XYZ file of C-alpha atoms in Angstrom:
309
model
C 268.598 178.983 106.889
C 271.480 181.287 107.631
C 270.290 183.159 104.101
C 266.602 183.556 105.444
C 267.516 184.775 108.382
C 270.204 187.504 107.352
C 267.677 188.780 104.880
C 265.094 188.684 107.576
C 267.178 191.076 109.986
C 267.995 193.083 106.732
C 263.912 193.373 106.102
C 263.165 194.591 109.878
C 265.843 196.709 109.633
C 264.537 198.230 106.280
C 261.448 198.691 108.372
C 261.935 200.468 111.176
C 264.197 202.776 108.777
C 261.261 203.465 106.565
C 263.382 202.461 103.848
C 260.470 200.408 101.030
C 263.192 199.845 98.443
C 265.921 198.419 101.211
C 262.883 196.269 102.596
C 261.248 195.325 99.244
C 264.640 194.100 98.385
C 265.683 192.710 101.282
C 261.587 190.782 101.205
C 262.467 189.631 97.683
C 266.015 187.326 98.895
C 264.115 186.114 101.975
C 261.596 184.798 99.886
C 263.889 183.255 97.666
C 265.818 181.709 100.416
C 262.592 179.707 101.725
C 261.576 178.646 97.827
C 264.888 177.672 97.618
C 264.883 175.487 101.246
C 261.874 174.028 100.420
C 262.954 172.772 96.826
C 265.961 170.946 98.991
C 264.191 169.335 101.556
C 261.347 167.724 98.864
C 264.125 166.364 97.055
C 263.880 162.435 97.144
C 266.227 160.750 100.047
C 269.368 158.938 98.973
C 268.749 155.423 97.536
C 268.865 152.462 100.703
C 272.282 150.662 100.673
C 272.064 147.098 98.874
C 271.091 144.037 101.008
C 273.779 142.065 102.700
C 275.392 139.561 100.533
C 273.650 135.940 100.330
C 275.719 134.145 103.129
C 277.597 131.143 101.645
C 275.685 127.513 102.423
C 278.700 125.463 104.644
C 277.043 121.967 103.689
C 277.874 122.866 99.289
C 281.054 124.108 100.212
C 281.938 120.558 101.410
C 280.769 119.585 97.655
C 283.107 122.122 95.784
C 286.738 121.456 94.566
C 289.399 122.998 95.657
C 290.310 124.946 93.067
C 286.645 126.403 92.846
C 286.756 127.513 96.673
C 290.250 129.738 95.685
C 287.832 130.947 93.018
C 284.972 131.464 95.422
C 287.457 132.866 98.375
C 288.964 135.512 95.780
C 285.047 136.478 94.082
C 283.888 136.972 98.095
C 287.181 139.093 99.051
C 284.722 142.129 100.153
C 283.021 139.817 101.910
C 284.897 138.885 105.383
C 282.036 136.804 106.451
C 281.775 134.378 103.441
C 285.680 134.564 103.249
C 285.626 132.843 107.081
C 283.451 130.193 106.069
C 285.610 129.172 102.992
C 288.615 129.639 105.473
C 286.336 127.197 108.241
C 285.766 124.280 104.940
C 289.805 124.425 104.031
C 290.465 123.862 108.003
C 287.778 121.261 108.128
C 289.387 119.579 104.944
C 292.812 119.502 106.701
C 291.531 118.155 110.135
C 289.579 115.372 108.250
C 292.281 114.453 106.071
C 294.659 114.329 109.610
C 292.433 111.609 110.349
C 292.132 110.327 114.253
C 295.018 110.388 116.685
C 294.215 107.204 118.643
C 291.587 105.037 116.418
C 290.498 103.194 119.820
C 289.532 106.026 121.579
C 287.978 107.894 118.295
C 287.505 105.787 115.473
C 288.078 106.853 112.277
C 284.438 107.253 111.551
C 283.179 108.590 114.580
C 286.470 111.410 113.985
C 284.688 112.203 110.535
C 281.650 112.901 111.832
C 282.507 115.302 115.046
C 284.782 117.009 112.093
C 281.719 117.521 109.837
C 279.600 118.261 112.543
C 281.728 120.755 114.347
C 282.771 122.644 111.148
C 278.856 123.511 111.083
C 277.892 123.698 114.635
C 275.637 126.314 114.398
C 272.954 123.025 113.268
C 274.065 121.329 116.865
C 271.488 121.298 119.773
C 273.166 122.137 123.038
C 273.531 118.545 124.215
C 274.411 117.620 120.525
C 277.558 119.767 120.994
C 278.313 118.821 124.486
C 277.820 114.834 123.334
C 281.052 115.817 120.361
C 283.149 117.571 123.136
C 282.474 113.760 125.230
C 283.389 111.868 122.375
C 286.659 114.130 120.908
C 287.777 115.437 124.321
C 291.324 113.533 123.729
C 291.652 115.426 120.141
C 292.986 118.791 121.386
C 291.855 120.195 117.778
C 288.378 118.743 118.054
C 288.049 119.718 121.813
C 288.838 123.249 120.795
C 286.312 123.472 118.104
C 283.614 122.442 120.517
C 284.679 124.839 123.508
C 284.807 127.571 120.858
C 281.338 127.057 120.183
C 280.358 126.508 123.783
C 282.115 129.572 124.861
C 280.057 131.504 122.160
C 276.619 130.103 123.258
C 277.674 130.805 126.851
C 277.506 127.275 128.143
C 278.539 126.133 131.553
C 280.927 123.311 131.144
C 283.372 121.891 133.332
C 287.388 120.912 132.858
C 286.600 117.753 131.624
C 283.343 116.401 129.821
C 283.060 113.250 132.408
C 282.471 115.414 135.160
C 279.367 117.760 133.639
C 276.232 115.890 135.201
C 274.367 116.417 131.728
C 276.905 114.040 130.306
C 276.483 111.473 132.689
C 273.518 109.308 130.625
C 276.090 109.830 127.711
C 279.376 108.385 129.893
C 277.091 105.391 130.807
C 276.206 104.344 127.655
C 279.692 105.078 126.030
C 280.853 102.616 128.306
C 278.700 100.255 128.076
C 279.001 99.596 124.512
C 282.628 100.089 124.728
C 282.731 97.355 127.137
C 281.080 94.803 124.582
C 282.924 96.146 121.734
C 286.369 96.723 122.663
C 289.555 94.238 123.908
C 290.034 94.338 127.963
C 293.110 96.659 127.540
C 291.563 98.925 125.176
C 288.598 99.290 127.209
C 290.538 99.871 130.641
C 292.100 102.686 128.737
C 288.762 104.526 127.394
C 287.422 104.193 131.108
C 290.286 106.194 132.219
C 289.660 109.122 129.239
C 286.292 109.288 130.514
C 285.641 108.512 134.406
C 289.211 108.915 136.114
C 291.390 111.340 137.090
C 292.722 113.975 134.085
C 296.392 113.171 134.543
C 295.498 109.721 133.509
C 293.070 110.442 130.974
C 295.226 110.060 127.923
C 298.445 108.888 128.300
C 301.805 110.388 126.437
C 303.352 107.374 125.817
C 300.393 106.837 123.210
C 302.128 109.438 121.451
C 305.097 106.623 120.958
C 307.632 108.633 123.977
C 307.769 106.676 127.040
C 308.008 108.794 129.956
C 311.284 108.781 132.169
C 310.676 107.929 136.045
C 311.893 111.500 136.852
C 308.725 112.665 134.904
C 306.416 110.112 136.275
C 307.737 110.737 139.569
C 306.785 114.638 139.112
C 303.400 114.297 137.795
C 302.552 111.687 140.694
C 303.822 114.522 143.356
C 301.572 117.161 141.487
C 298.737 114.400 140.704
C 298.891 113.960 145.131
C 299.141 117.480 145.960
C 295.871 118.222 143.731
C 293.749 115.428 144.971
C 294.534 116.396 148.590
C 293.134 119.761 148.200
C 289.979 118.329 146.331
C 289.610 115.825 149.439
C 290.388 118.835 152.163
C 287.494 120.793 150.373
C 285.383 118.028 150.565
C 286.038 116.652 154.197
C 285.717 120.234 155.537
C 289.643 119.995 156.828
C 288.534 116.758 159.065
C 291.373 114.336 157.394
C 292.190 112.508 160.587
C 290.907 110.291 162.908
C 291.776 111.097 166.620
C 294.628 108.541 166.399
C 296.310 109.906 163.718
C 295.683 113.731 165.034
C 297.420 112.102 168.474
C 300.462 110.895 166.073
C 300.251 114.687 164.474
C 299.879 112.792 161.244
C 300.532 114.905 158.164
C 297.376 114.487 156.365
C 299.083 115.112 152.348
C 301.308 112.271 153.376
C 298.285 109.930 153.334
C 297.888 110.143 149.429
C 301.051 108.402 148.375
C 303.116 105.004 150.020
C 301.286 102.205 151.859
C 297.494 102.151 151.752
C 297.520 100.881 155.350
C 298.585 104.401 156.401
C 295.260 105.875 155.461
C 293.361 103.412 156.576
C 295.219 103.840 160.151
C 295.116 107.600 160.461
C 292.329 109.218 157.867
C 289.064 110.351 158.446
C 286.127 108.338 157.565
C 285.551 111.832 155.214
C 288.826 111.428 153.766
C 288.523 107.808 153.110
C 285.125 108.699 151.633
C 286.215 110.676 149.176
C 289.489 108.890 148.353
C 287.050 105.517 147.956
C 284.478 107.469 145.252
C 286.899 108.968 143.599
C 289.116 105.256 142.412
C 290.470 104.624 145.367
C 294.121 105.180 146.979
C 296.915 105.922 144.460
C 300.139 104.357 145.085
C 302.924 105.140 142.851
C 302.965 101.866 141.298
C 299.487 102.074 140.056
C 299.828 105.710 138.855
C 302.813 104.294 136.618
C 301.065 101.595 135.270
C 298.412 103.777 134.336
C 300.182 106.564 132.699
C 302.521 104.114 130.408
C 299.461 102.390 129.596
C 300.339 98.467 131.417
C 297.577 96.520 133.139
C 297.943 96.873 137.199
C 295.803 94.381 139.586
C 292.973 96.125 140.852
C 292.668 94.037 143.856
C 295.309 95.796 144.891
C 293.435 98.989 144.904
C 291.738 100.239 148.179
C 289.038 101.746 147.687
C 287.477 102.317 150.923
C 283.808 101.379 150.335
C 282.232 100.814 153.943
C 283.853 104.469 154.816
C 280.668 107.097 154.955
C 281.439 110.569 155.057
C 279.463 112.666 157.129
């Protein structure tokens, strides 16, 4: 284009001067520039980029030997997506080989099912993914796999699977099955992982370490404080009855100690919240639950007759 513009200007100038020789020379070079531009424009377009490499099948990778996986990873070194699939298969094998950390809560067969399902989570429906999250919630690695996929799908999830309204039927079904199949002690521990307070869902002594009294007291204080905040929100700040208000009782002090104080001074709304979330939690009950020991449930004040406004 620059050549065409230059010779066009020279042709015009020669014509204005009446210089026929210069005019013909400029016209010839202008015509050559036009021909050159036409020839370049008619050349074939560059070939399209090659199609992306075929994606490896995660299910086929499960049947591939360890040595062949190593070779595949080297062969696909320029294909990060396929290398990631191979790395996920290595992680799946490591997790399957590790086995269930708690065979009562997650039986070995279900553990392997969860590992396999979550290693190819694209195949799961949203509800299947949530149920896998529910079944594996006490295993940090399984739970993380499920939550990563839920975050990728932007699925709404609660802090704990048992608090998800869409999983209510699944929780009930699992409790019914556990009631029929498990020993009473195992059932109570399994139930605690599903429907009770977060701090009681996975006792640390399951890993073989006994908590000290100081640790238990610290956890109990934190548990009572968090539960008090939830009760305050649920009752819209109406925590004391007239007697409690007259005596200027600290409502947070009703969370611990003797439940008779709560019966005497708490509002119906406060007692209804405590009753609907497992009943009054004394330190003795908390300690028994956290250490996996039995506790006489007849001693738990549930305030079943209290009705929130």
